[in-house]
């Protein structure tokens, strides 16, 4: 295609967007509203998936040692645990460190409640805190660690705890949440496509006489399509830019609210820098593709004169 011809199509497509007034407004509004609803659910789904991953990553194994376990046996046990393929990190927590952590967790009430438990009166056990490469390997790794106790005399391990039962339920819930979120987004995507495409079809329908005249005076199908192609792309771009700006602007403010202190729950929302590229690419991509597709599908039926 010649540059002059493309420039003509670009001018004509842009002129049509401006000239068609209310129909342009209706198309852009339909795209904006549909993609705004879709974008909100995509935003929620991305954050829910991220939070679910954060919760899963907090799952760890605590290996409590028997009282008075010899240091050489503790060292040997730590080495054996580190050799397990799925183990990511192993951290030794002495009973003194455990007491300090417990006091911090209980706050002011913990100071009085745990008064007098220092030194020989400390009731806690030395322990290992273990992270695995994949949270779903927790149960298997816990079983392997428990097996390290077999045949030892004295036995170094008092108890292996990873929240059995609760962890399995957690994984099921997070998986359901992910699939439900994904299903809602897919459903809303099809709904948005249907609504936007039909609105654009109505816009093109109002100009069927113009298309018929162009066809009868000898214009080729390609010559007729290109302005509508550009018009649809512009409608989709503007219609998707609006919800993208609103959603990302609102999300930015949400992240900066001083009252939103999710750190207390040991979870945090997905950073703006990770959300923004995904949302912009998704909404602009869907908007432009649907705008072009709706225009071309609608024009095609009027090219048969």
PDB file of C-alpha atoms in Angstrom:
ATOM      1  CA  UNK A   1       0.000   0.000   0.000  1.00  0.00           C
ATOM      2  CA  UNK A   2       1.287   3.475  -0.943  1.00  0.00           C
ATOM      3  CA  UNK A   3       2.006   5.933   1.851  1.00  0.00           C
ATOM      4  CA  UNK A   4      -0.364   8.452   0.285  1.00  0.00           C
ATOM      5  CA  UNK A   5      -3.161   5.874   0.212  1.00  0.00           C
ATOM      6  CA  UNK A   6      -2.551   4.869   3.828  1.00  0.00           C
ATOM      7  CA  UNK A   7      -2.527   8.557   4.845  1.00  0.00           C
ATOM      8  CA  UNK A   8      -5.880   8.964   3.133  1.00  0.00           C
ATOM      9  CA  UNK A   9      -7.300   5.969   5.034  1.00  0.00           C
ATOM     10  CA  UNK A  10      -5.886   7.307   8.292  1.00  0.00           C
ATOM     11  CA  UNK A  11      -7.462  10.738   7.744  1.00  0.00           C
ATOM     12  CA  UNK A  12     -10.774   9.203   6.719  1.00  0.00           C
ATOM     13  CA  UNK A  13     -10.864   6.830   9.701  1.00  0.00           C
ATOM     14  CA  UNK A  14     -10.038   9.640  12.129  1.00  0.00           C
ATOM     15  CA  UNK A  15     -12.624  11.928  10.480  1.00  0.00           C
ATOM     16  CA  UNK A  16     -15.279   9.236  10.821  1.00  0.00           C
ATOM     17  CA  UNK A  17     -14.601   8.934  14.554  1.00  0.00           C
ATOM     18  CA  UNK A  18     -15.129  12.690  15.002  1.00  0.00           C
ATOM     19  CA  UNK A  19     -17.992  12.996  12.498  1.00  0.00           C
ATOM     20  CA  UNK A  20     -20.163  10.230  13.901  1.00  0.00           C
ATOM     21  CA  UNK A  21     -20.601  11.949  17.243  1.00  0.00           C
ATOM     22  CA  UNK A  22     -23.086  10.019  19.357  1.00  0.00           C
ATOM     23  CA  UNK A  23     -22.382   6.661  17.727  1.00  0.00           C
ATOM     24  CA  UNK A  24     -18.686   7.133  18.462  1.00  0.00           C
ATOM     25  CA  UNK A  25     -19.564   8.059  22.029  1.00  0.00           C
ATOM     26  CA  UNK A  26     -21.765   4.946  22.329  1.00  0.00           C
ATOM     27  CA  UNK A  27     -19.008   2.671  21.026  1.00  0.00           C
ATOM     28  CA  UNK A  28     -16.310   4.146  23.258  1.00  0.00           C
ATOM     29  CA  UNK A  29     -18.638   4.040  26.276  1.00  0.00           C
ATOM     30  CA  UNK A  30     -19.503   0.400  25.623  1.00  0.00           C
ATOM     31  CA  UNK A  31     -15.826  -0.519  25.312  1.00  0.00           C
ATOM     32  CA  UNK A  32     -14.848   1.514  28.385  1.00  0.00           C
ATOM     33  CA  UNK A  33     -17.592   0.127  30.645  1.00  0.00           C
ATOM     34  CA  UNK A  34     -17.068  -3.478  29.555  1.00  0.00           C
ATOM     35  CA  UNK A  35     -13.295  -3.312  29.916  1.00  0.00           C
ATOM     36  CA  UNK A  36     -13.547  -1.450  33.230  1.00  0.00           C
ATOM     37  CA  UNK A  37     -15.564  -4.306  34.725  1.00  0.00           C
ATOM     38  CA  UNK A  38     -13.217  -6.856  33.154  1.00  0.00           C
ATOM     39  CA  UNK A  39     -10.163  -4.922  34.346  1.00  0.00           C
ATOM     40  CA  UNK A  40     -11.405  -4.764  37.947  1.00  0.00           C
ATOM     41  CA  UNK A  41     -11.858  -8.533  38.039  1.00  0.00           C
ATOM     42  CA  UNK A  42      -8.453  -9.094  36.397  1.00  0.00           C
ATOM     43  CA  UNK A  43      -6.900  -6.826  39.035  1.00  0.00           C
ATOM     44  CA  UNK A  44      -8.626  -8.723  41.837  1.00  0.00           C
ATOM     45  CA  UNK A  45      -7.662 -12.083  40.339  1.00  0.00           C
ATOM     46  CA  UNK A  46      -3.996 -11.106  39.976  1.00  0.00           C
ATOM     47  CA  UNK A  47      -3.870  -9.936  43.589  1.00  0.00           C
ATOM     48  CA  UNK A  48      -5.715 -12.986  44.912  1.00  0.00           C
ATOM     49  CA  UNK A  49      -3.288 -15.272  43.085  1.00  0.00           C
ATOM     50  CA  UNK A  50      -0.337 -13.282  44.425  1.00  0.00           C
ATOM     51  CA  UNK A  51      -1.673 -13.340  47.998  1.00  0.00           C
ATOM     52  CA  UNK A  52      -2.354 -17.077  47.712  1.00  0.00           C
ATOM     53  CA  UNK A  53       1.257 -17.584  46.626  1.00  0.00           C
ATOM     54  CA  UNK A  54       2.483 -15.466  49.546  1.00  0.00           C
ATOM     55  CA  UNK A  55       0.448 -17.542  52.008  1.00  0.00           C
ATOM     56  CA  UNK A  56       1.753 -20.766  50.475  1.00  0.00           C
ATOM     57  CA  UNK A  57       5.337 -19.490  50.694  1.00  0.00           C
ATOM     58  CA  UNK A  58       4.890 -18.897  54.432  1.00  0.00           C
ATOM     59  CA  UNK A  59       4.328 -22.622  54.975  1.00  0.00           C
ATOM     60  CA  UNK A  60       7.412 -24.036  56.672  1.00  0.00           C
ATOM     61  CA  UNK A  61       8.498 -27.056  58.679  1.00  0.00           C
ATOM     62  CA  UNK A  62       9.466 -26.771  62.331  1.00  0.00           C
ATOM     63  CA  UNK A  63      11.641 -29.580  63.686  1.00  0.00           C
ATOM     64  CA  UNK A  64      11.749 -29.493  67.503  1.00  0.00           C
ATOM     65  CA  UNK A  65      14.717 -31.226  69.119  1.00  0.00           C
ATOM     66  CA  UNK A  66      14.803 -33.292  72.286  1.00  0.00           C
ATOM     67  CA  UNK A  67      16.090 -31.513  75.398  1.00  0.00           C
ATOM     68  CA  UNK A  68      19.839 -31.857  75.935  1.00  0.00           C
ATOM     69  CA  UNK A  69      20.523 -33.179  72.447  1.00  0.00           C
ATOM     70  CA  UNK A  70      24.363 -33.183  72.007  1.00  0.00           C
ATOM     71  CA  UNK A  71      25.795 -30.497  69.729  1.00  0.00           C
ATOM     72  CA  UNK A  72      27.487 -33.015  67.449  1.00  0.00           C
ATOM     73  CA  UNK A  73      24.169 -34.772  66.891  1.00  0.00           C
ATOM     74  CA  UNK A  74      22.482 -31.423  66.135  1.00  0.00           C
ATOM     75  CA  UNK A  75      25.182 -30.611  63.585  1.00  0.00           C
ATOM     76  CA  UNK A  76      24.889 -34.038  61.957  1.00  0.00           C
ATOM     77  CA  UNK A  77      21.091 -33.721  61.778  1.00  0.00           C
ATOM     78  CA  UNK A  78      21.343 -30.276  60.168  1.00  0.00           C
ATOM     79  CA  UNK A  79      23.684 -31.681  57.516  1.00  0.00           C
ATOM     80  CA  UNK A  80      21.292 -34.570  56.777  1.00  0.00           C
ATOM     81  CA  UNK A  81      18.349 -32.186  56.426  1.00  0.00           C
ATOM     82  CA  UNK A  82      20.300 -29.930  54.054  1.00  0.00           C
ATOM     83  CA  UNK A  83      21.028 -32.947  51.853  1.00  0.00           C
ATOM     84  CA  UNK A  84      17.308 -33.505  51.191  1.00  0.00           C
ATOM     85  CA  UNK A  85      16.808 -32.376  47.583  1.00  0.00           C
ATOM     86  CA  UNK A  86      13.626 -30.334  48.137  1.00  0.00           C
ATOM     87  CA  UNK A  87      15.005 -28.390  51.126  1.00  0.00           C
ATOM     88  CA  UNK A  88      15.705 -24.738  50.339  1.00  0.00           C
ATOM     89  CA  UNK A  89      17.003 -23.367  53.664  1.00  0.00           C
ATOM     90  CA  UNK A  90      17.646 -24.707  57.157  1.00  0.00           C
ATOM     91  CA  UNK A  91      17.836 -22.319  60.109  1.00  0.00           C
ATOM     92  CA  UNK A  92      18.738 -23.368  63.638  1.00  0.00           C
ATOM     93  CA  UNK A  93      16.659 -21.589  66.314  1.00  0.00           C
ATOM     94  CA  UNK A  94      17.931 -22.000  69.868  1.00  0.00           C
ATOM     95  CA  UNK A  95      15.438 -22.051  72.712  1.00  0.00           C
ATOM     96  CA  UNK A  96      16.726 -18.629  73.805  1.00  0.00           C
ATOM     97  CA  UNK A  97      15.976 -17.194  70.350  1.00  0.00           C
ATOM     98  CA  UNK A  98      12.607 -18.927  70.424  1.00  0.00           C
ATOM     99  CA  UNK A  99      11.750 -17.223  73.727  1.00  0.00           C
ATOM    100  CA  UNK A 100      12.689 -13.808  72.356  1.00  0.00           C
ATOM    101  CA  UNK A 101      10.543 -14.398  69.246  1.00  0.00           C
ATOM    102  CA  UNK A 102       7.604 -15.559  71.387  1.00  0.00           C
ATOM    103  CA  UNK A 103       7.798 -12.434  73.518  1.00  0.00           C
ATOM    104  CA  UNK A 104       7.823 -10.236  70.426  1.00  0.00           C
ATOM    105  CA  UNK A 105       4.831 -12.046  68.998  1.00  0.00           C
ATOM    106  CA  UNK A 106       2.790 -11.771  72.211  1.00  0.00           C
ATOM    107  CA  UNK A 107       3.681  -8.097  72.684  1.00  0.00           C
ATOM    108  CA  UNK A 108       3.284  -6.365  76.037  1.00  0.00           C
ATOM    109  CA  UNK A 109       1.228  -9.196  77.508  1.00  0.00           C
ATOM    110  CA  UNK A 110       4.054 -11.604  76.676  1.00  0.00           C
ATOM    111  CA  UNK A 111       6.552  -9.818  78.901  1.00  0.00           C
ATOM    112  CA  UNK A 112       4.548 -10.539  82.046  1.00  0.00           C
ATOM    113  CA  UNK A 113       3.352 -13.959  80.914  1.00  0.00           C
ATOM    114  CA  UNK A 114       6.876 -15.225  80.142  1.00  0.00           C
ATOM    115  CA  UNK A 115       8.578 -13.606  83.116  1.00  0.00           C
ATOM    116  CA  UNK A 116      10.987 -15.965  84.871  1.00  0.00           C
ATOM    117  CA  UNK A 117      11.431 -18.414  81.990  1.00  0.00           C
ATOM    118  CA  UNK A 118      15.009 -17.404  81.218  1.00  0.00           C
ATOM    119  CA  UNK A 119      18.004 -19.704  81.416  1.00  0.00           C
ATOM    120  CA  UNK A 120      17.386 -23.138  82.921  1.00  0.00           C
ATOM    121  CA  UNK A 121      13.674 -22.368  83.305  1.00  0.00           C
ATOM    122  CA  UNK A 122      13.179 -21.958  79.565  1.00  0.00           C
ATOM    123  CA  UNK A 123      10.522 -24.555  78.600  1.00  0.00           C
ATOM    124  CA  UNK A 124      11.104 -24.307  74.831  1.00  0.00           C
ATOM    125  CA  UNK A 125      13.023 -26.738  72.657  1.00  0.00           C
ATOM    126  CA  UNK A 126      15.842 -25.981  70.252  1.00  0.00           C
ATOM    127  CA  UNK A 127      14.494 -26.253  66.727  1.00  0.00           C
ATOM    128  CA  UNK A 128      15.163 -26.085  63.011  1.00  0.00           C
ATOM    129  CA  UNK A 129      13.009 -23.908  60.741  1.00  0.00           C
ATOM    130  CA  UNK A 130      12.980 -25.333  57.221  1.00  0.00           C
ATOM    131  CA  UNK A 131      11.820 -23.855  53.912  1.00  0.00           C
ATOM    132  CA  UNK A 132      11.262 -26.069  50.885  1.00  0.00           C
ATOM    133  CA  UNK A 133      11.565 -25.285  47.183  1.00  0.00           C
ATOM    134  CA  UNK A 134       7.834 -25.805  46.579  1.00  0.00           C
ATOM    135  CA  UNK A 135       5.201 -25.487  49.331  1.00  0.00           C
ATOM    136  CA  UNK A 136       3.474 -28.598  47.995  1.00  0.00           C
ATOM    137  CA  UNK A 137       6.554 -30.637  48.910  1.00  0.00           C
ATOM    138  CA  UNK A 138       6.168 -29.819  52.608  1.00  0.00           C
ATOM    139  CA  UNK A 139       4.466 -33.071  53.598  1.00  0.00           C
ATOM    140  CA  UNK A 140       6.956 -35.260  51.720  1.00  0.00           C
ATOM    141  CA  UNK A 141       9.958 -33.423  53.206  1.00  0.00           C
ATOM    142  CA  UNK A 142       8.446 -33.635  56.716  1.00  0.00           C
ATOM    143  CA  UNK A 143       8.148 -37.405  56.315  1.00  0.00           C
ATOM    144  CA  UNK A 144      11.784 -37.661  55.193  1.00  0.00           C
ATOM    145  CA  UNK A 145      12.922 -35.626  58.199  1.00  0.00           C
ATOM    146  CA  UNK A 146      10.891 -37.801  60.573  1.00  0.00           C
ATOM    147  CA  UNK A 147      12.608 -40.848  59.090  1.00  0.00           C
ATOM    148  CA  UNK A 148      15.987 -39.411  60.176  1.00  0.00           C
ATOM    149  CA  UNK A 149      14.945 -40.198  63.759  1.00  0.00           C
ATOM    150  CA  UNK A 150      14.720 -43.927  63.109  1.00  0.00           C
ATOM    151  CA  UNK A 151      17.550 -45.969  64.607  1.00  0.00           C
ATOM    152  CA  UNK A 152      19.043 -43.058  66.532  1.00  0.00           C
ATOM    153  CA  UNK A 153      19.845 -43.427  70.227  1.00  0.00           C
ATOM    154  CA  UNK A 154      19.185 -41.038  71.768  1.00  0.00           C
ATOM    155  CA  UNK A 155      16.637 -39.740  69.259  1.00  0.00           C
ATOM    156  CA  UNK A 156      17.424 -36.111  68.384  1.00  0.00           C
ATOM    157  CA  UNK A 157      13.974 -35.178  67.043  1.00  0.00           C
ATOM    158  CA  UNK A 158      11.134 -34.508  69.474  1.00  0.00           C
ATOM    159  CA  UNK A 159       8.484 -33.467  66.938  1.00  0.00           C
ATOM    160  CA  UNK A 160       8.116 -32.456  63.291  1.00  0.00           C
ATOM    161  CA  UNK A 161       5.356 -29.913  62.723  1.00  0.00           C
ATOM    162  CA  UNK A 162       4.142 -28.298  59.517  1.00  0.00           C
ATOM    163  CA  UNK A 163       0.439 -27.862  60.232  1.00  0.00           C
ATOM    164  CA  UNK A 164      -0.691 -31.178  58.775  1.00  0.00           C
ATOM    165  CA  UNK A 165      -4.320 -31.041  57.694  1.00  0.00           C
ATOM    166  CA  UNK A 166      -4.395 -27.244  57.732  1.00  0.00           C
ATOM    167  CA  UNK A 167      -1.746 -27.012  55.020  1.00  0.00           C
ATOM    168  CA  UNK A 168      -3.541 -29.473  52.739  1.00  0.00           C
ATOM    169  CA  UNK A 169      -6.801 -27.530  53.200  1.00  0.00           C
ATOM    170  CA  UNK A 170      -4.964 -24.276  52.461  1.00  0.00           C
ATOM    171  CA  UNK A 171      -3.626 -25.598  49.169  1.00  0.00           C
ATOM    172  CA  UNK A 172      -7.114 -26.764  48.127  1.00  0.00           C
ATOM    173  CA  UNK A 173      -8.648 -23.365  48.950  1.00  0.00           C
ATOM    174  CA  UNK A 174      -5.966 -21.385  47.102  1.00  0.00           C
ATOM    175  CA  UNK A 175      -6.337 -23.650  44.061  1.00  0.00           C
ATOM    176  CA  UNK A 176     -10.119 -23.185  44.041  1.00  0.00           C
ATOM    177  CA  UNK A 177      -9.717 -19.413  44.400  1.00  0.00           C
ATOM    178  CA  UNK A 178      -7.335 -19.338  41.433  1.00  0.00           C
ATOM    179  CA  UNK A 179      -9.633 -21.367  39.188  1.00  0.00           C
ATOM    180  CA  UNK A 180     -12.751 -19.402  40.171  1.00  0.00           C
ATOM    181  CA  UNK A 181     -10.950 -16.115  39.475  1.00  0.00           C
ATOM    182  CA  UNK A 182      -9.708 -17.413  36.120  1.00  0.00           C
ATOM    183  CA  UNK A 183     -13.209 -18.611  35.195  1.00  0.00           C
ATOM    184  CA  UNK A 184     -14.807 -15.252  36.033  1.00  0.00           C
ATOM    185  CA  UNK A 185     -12.235 -13.385  33.948  1.00  0.00           C
ATOM    186  CA  UNK A 186     -12.804 -15.683  30.937  1.00  0.00           C
ATOM    187  CA  UNK A 187     -16.603 -15.293  31.257  1.00  0.00           C
ATOM    188  CA  UNK A 188     -16.356 -11.508  31.500  1.00  0.00           C
ATOM    189  CA  UNK A 189     -13.984 -11.452  28.526  1.00  0.00           C
ATOM    190  CA  UNK A 190     -16.546 -13.199  26.301  1.00  0.00           C
ATOM    191  CA  UNK A 191     -19.298 -10.906  27.610  1.00  0.00           C
ATOM    192  CA  UNK A 192     -17.192  -7.820  26.873  1.00  0.00           C
ATOM    193  CA  UNK A 193     -16.428  -9.074  23.342  1.00  0.00           C
ATOM    194  CA  UNK A 194     -20.137  -9.670  22.681  1.00  0.00           C
ATOM    195  CA  UNK A 195     -21.278  -6.268  23.968  1.00  0.00           C
ATOM    196  CA  UNK A 196     -18.539  -4.267  22.272  1.00  0.00           C
ATOM    197  CA  UNK A 197     -18.808  -6.051  18.925  1.00  0.00           C
ATOM    198  CA  UNK A 198     -22.584  -5.578  18.822  1.00  0.00           C
ATOM    199  CA  UNK A 199     -22.289  -1.884  19.645  1.00  0.00           C
ATOM    200  CA  UNK A 200     -19.786  -1.402  16.820  1.00  0.00           C
ATOM    201  CA  UNK A 201     -22.052  -3.358  14.472  1.00  0.00           C
ATOM    202  CA  UNK A 202     -24.867  -0.930  15.226  1.00  0.00           C
ATOM    203  CA  UNK A 203     -22.495   1.954  14.461  1.00  0.00           C
ATOM    204  CA  UNK A 204     -21.566   0.443  11.088  1.00  0.00           C
ATOM    205  CA  UNK A 205     -25.193  -0.460  10.357  1.00  0.00           C
ATOM    206  CA  UNK A 206     -26.115   3.216  10.439  1.00  0.00           C
ATOM    207  CA  UNK A 207     -23.647   3.799   7.571  1.00  0.00           C
ATOM    208  CA  UNK A 208     -24.599   0.915   5.296  1.00  0.00           C
ATOM    209  CA  UNK A 209     -25.822   3.337   2.617  1.00  0.00           C
ATOM    210  CA  UNK A 210     -22.409   5.028   2.525  1.00  0.00           C
ATOM    211  CA  UNK A 211     -20.706   1.650   2.085  1.00  0.00           C
ATOM    212  CA  UNK A 212     -23.102   0.601  -0.693  1.00  0.00           C
ATOM    213  CA  UNK A 213     -22.492   3.832  -2.636  1.00  0.00           C
ATOM    214  CA  UNK A 214     -18.713   3.433  -2.372  1.00  0.00           C
ATOM    215  CA  UNK A 215     -19.031  -0.136  -3.609  1.00  0.00           C
ATOM    216  CA  UNK A 216     -21.203   0.808  -6.577  1.00  0.00           C
ATOM    217  CA  UNK A 217     -18.845   3.572  -7.770  1.00  0.00           C
ATOM    218  CA  UNK A 218     -16.025   1.053  -8.005  1.00  0.00           C
ATOM    219  CA  UNK A 219     -14.228   1.145  -4.667  1.00  0.00           C
ATOM    220  CA  UNK A 220     -12.474  -2.115  -3.861  1.00  0.00           C
ATOM    221  CA  UNK A 221     -13.297  -4.072  -0.731  1.00  0.00           C
ATOM    222  CA  UNK A 222      -9.836  -3.308   0.668  1.00  0.00           C
ATOM    223  CA  UNK A 223     -10.255   0.429  -0.002  1.00  0.00           C
ATOM    224  CA  UNK A 224     -13.564   0.417   1.889  1.00  0.00           C
ATOM    225  CA  UNK A 225     -12.320  -1.693   4.763  1.00  0.00           C
ATOM    226  CA  UNK A 226      -9.206   0.290   5.690  1.00  0.00           C
ATOM    227  CA  UNK A 227     -10.915   3.428   7.073  1.00  0.00           C
ATOM    228  CA  UNK A 228     -13.215   1.229   9.152  1.00  0.00           C
ATOM    229  CA  UNK A 229     -10.196  -0.805  10.256  1.00  0.00           C
ATOM    230  CA  UNK A 230      -8.510   2.380  11.515  1.00  0.00           C
ATOM    231  CA  UNK A 231     -11.750   3.693  12.991  1.00  0.00           C
ATOM    232  CA  UNK A 232     -12.269   0.472  14.950  1.00  0.00           C
ATOM    233  CA  UNK A 233      -8.676   0.560  16.208  1.00  0.00           C
ATOM    234  CA  UNK A 234      -9.115   4.177  17.385  1.00  0.00           C
ATOM    235  CA  UNK A 235     -12.409   3.380  19.111  1.00  0.00           C
ATOM    236  CA  UNK A 236     -10.823   0.400  20.836  1.00  0.00           C
ATOM    237  CA  UNK A 237      -7.734   2.369  21.855  1.00  0.00           C
ATOM    238  CA  UNK A 238      -9.629   5.297  23.362  1.00  0.00           C
ATOM    239  CA  UNK A 239     -12.255   3.028  24.928  1.00  0.00           C
ATOM    240  CA  UNK A 240      -9.595   0.883  26.630  1.00  0.00           C
ATOM    241  CA  UNK A 241      -7.347   3.788  27.628  1.00  0.00           C
ATOM    242  CA  UNK A 242     -10.072   5.236  29.863  1.00  0.00           C
ATOM    243  CA  UNK A 243     -10.606   2.145  32.087  1.00  0.00           C
ATOM    244  CA  UNK A 244      -6.844   1.472  32.165  1.00  0.00           C
ATOM    245  CA  UNK A 245      -6.207   4.994  33.504  1.00  0.00           C
ATOM    246  CA  UNK A 246      -9.059   4.796  36.030  1.00  0.00           C
ATOM    247  CA  UNK A 247      -8.125   1.345  37.333  1.00  0.00           C
ATOM    248  CA  UNK A 248      -4.394   2.023  37.621  1.00  0.00           C
ATOM    249  CA  UNK A 249      -4.998   5.458  39.165  1.00  0.00           C
ATOM    250  CA  UNK A 250      -7.304   3.944  41.771  1.00  0.00           C
ATOM    251  CA  UNK A 251      -4.902   1.092  42.445  1.00  0.00           C
ATOM    252  CA  UNK A 252      -2.018   3.526  42.953  1.00  0.00           C
ATOM    253  CA  UNK A 253      -4.038   5.400  45.585  1.00  0.00           C
ATOM    254  CA  UNK A 254      -5.063   2.124  47.219  1.00  0.00           C
ATOM    255  CA  UNK A 255      -1.439   1.060  47.589  1.00  0.00           C
ATOM    256  CA  UNK A 256      -0.558   4.376  49.200  1.00  0.00           C
ATOM    257  CA  UNK A 257      -3.389   4.486  51.740  1.00  0.00           C
ATOM    258  CA  UNK A 258      -1.856   4.784  55.185  1.00  0.00           C
ATOM    259  CA  UNK A 259      -4.801   2.891  56.675  1.00  0.00           C
ATOM    260  CA  UNK A 260      -4.113  -0.139  54.471  1.00  0.00           C
ATOM    261  CA  UNK A 261      -1.649  -1.997  56.658  1.00  0.00           C
ATOM    262  CA  UNK A 262      -1.681  -5.535  55.349  1.00  0.00           C
ATOM    263  CA  UNK A 263       1.833  -6.085  56.658  1.00  0.00           C
ATOM    264  CA  UNK A 264       0.233  -7.023  59.964  1.00  0.00           C
ATOM    265  CA  UNK A 265      -1.259 -10.006  58.155  1.00  0.00           C
ATOM    266  CA  UNK A 266       2.133 -10.849  56.593  1.00  0.00           C
ATOM    267  CA  UNK A 267       0.693 -10.297  53.120  1.00  0.00           C
ATOM    268  CA  UNK A 268       0.925  -7.442  50.655  1.00  0.00           C
ATOM    269  CA  UNK A 269      -0.787  -6.369  47.460  1.00  0.00           C
ATOM    270  CA  UNK A 270       0.981  -6.873  44.147  1.00  0.00           C
ATOM    271  CA  UNK A 271       3.369  -3.934  43.499  1.00  0.00           C
ATOM    272  CA  UNK A 272       2.203  -1.266  41.032  1.00  0.00           C
ATOM    273  CA  UNK A 273       5.231  -1.894  38.809  1.00  0.00           C
ATOM    274  CA  UNK A 274       4.149  -5.507  38.277  1.00  0.00           C
ATOM    275  CA  UNK A 275       0.445  -4.774  37.794  1.00  0.00           C
ATOM    276  CA  UNK A 276       0.661  -1.770  35.441  1.00  0.00           C
ATOM    277  CA  UNK A 277       2.339  -3.433  32.391  1.00  0.00           C
ATOM    278  CA  UNK A 278      -0.035  -6.410  32.567  1.00  0.00           C
ATOM    279  CA  UNK A 279      -3.169  -4.257  32.850  1.00  0.00           C
ATOM    280  CA  UNK A 280      -2.128  -1.801  30.125  1.00  0.00           C
ATOM    281  CA  UNK A 281      -1.140  -4.552  27.691  1.00  0.00           C
ATOM    282  CA  UNK A 282      -4.275  -6.589  28.395  1.00  0.00           C
ATOM    283  CA  UNK A 283      -6.848  -3.771  28.228  1.00  0.00           C
ATOM    284  CA  UNK A 284      -5.332  -1.924  25.251  1.00  0.00           C
ATOM    285  CA  UNK A 285      -4.766  -5.192  23.411  1.00  0.00           C
ATOM    286  CA  UNK A 286      -8.339  -6.412  23.956  1.00  0.00           C
ATOM    287  CA  UNK A 287      -9.812  -2.991  23.157  1.00  0.00           C
ATOM    288  CA  UNK A 288      -7.966  -2.534  19.869  1.00  0.00           C
ATOM    289  CA  UNK A 289      -8.463  -6.129  18.707  1.00  0.00           C
ATOM    290  CA  UNK A 290     -12.188  -6.067  19.492  1.00  0.00           C
ATOM    291  CA  UNK A 291     -12.589  -2.632  17.868  1.00  0.00           C
ATOM    292  CA  UNK A 292     -10.924  -3.778  14.654  1.00  0.00           C
ATOM    293  CA  UNK A 293     -12.636  -7.158  14.650  1.00  0.00           C
ATOM    294  CA  UNK A 294     -16.092  -5.664  15.272  1.00  0.00           C
ATOM    295  CA  UNK A 295     -15.640  -3.141  12.475  1.00  0.00           C
ATOM    296  CA  UNK A 296     -14.371  -5.618   9.895  1.00  0.00           C
ATOM    297  CA  UNK A 297     -16.996  -8.275  10.671  1.00  0.00           C
ATOM    298  CA  UNK A 298     -19.754  -5.670  10.428  1.00  0.00           C
ATOM    299  CA  UNK A 299     -18.500  -4.113   7.192  1.00  0.00           C
ATOM    300  CA  UNK A 300     -18.091  -7.479   5.464  1.00  0.00           C
ATOM    301  CA  UNK A 301     -21.832  -8.126   5.122  1.00  0.00           C
ATOM    302  CA  UNK A 302     -22.331  -4.782   3.375  1.00  0.00           C
ATOM    303  CA  UNK A 303     -19.592  -5.415   0.808  1.00  0.00           C
ATOM    304  CA  UNK A 304     -21.793  -7.930  -1.020  1.00  0.00           C
ATOM    305  CA  UNK A 305     -23.632  -5.513  -3.323  1.00  0.00           C
TER     306      UNK A 305
END
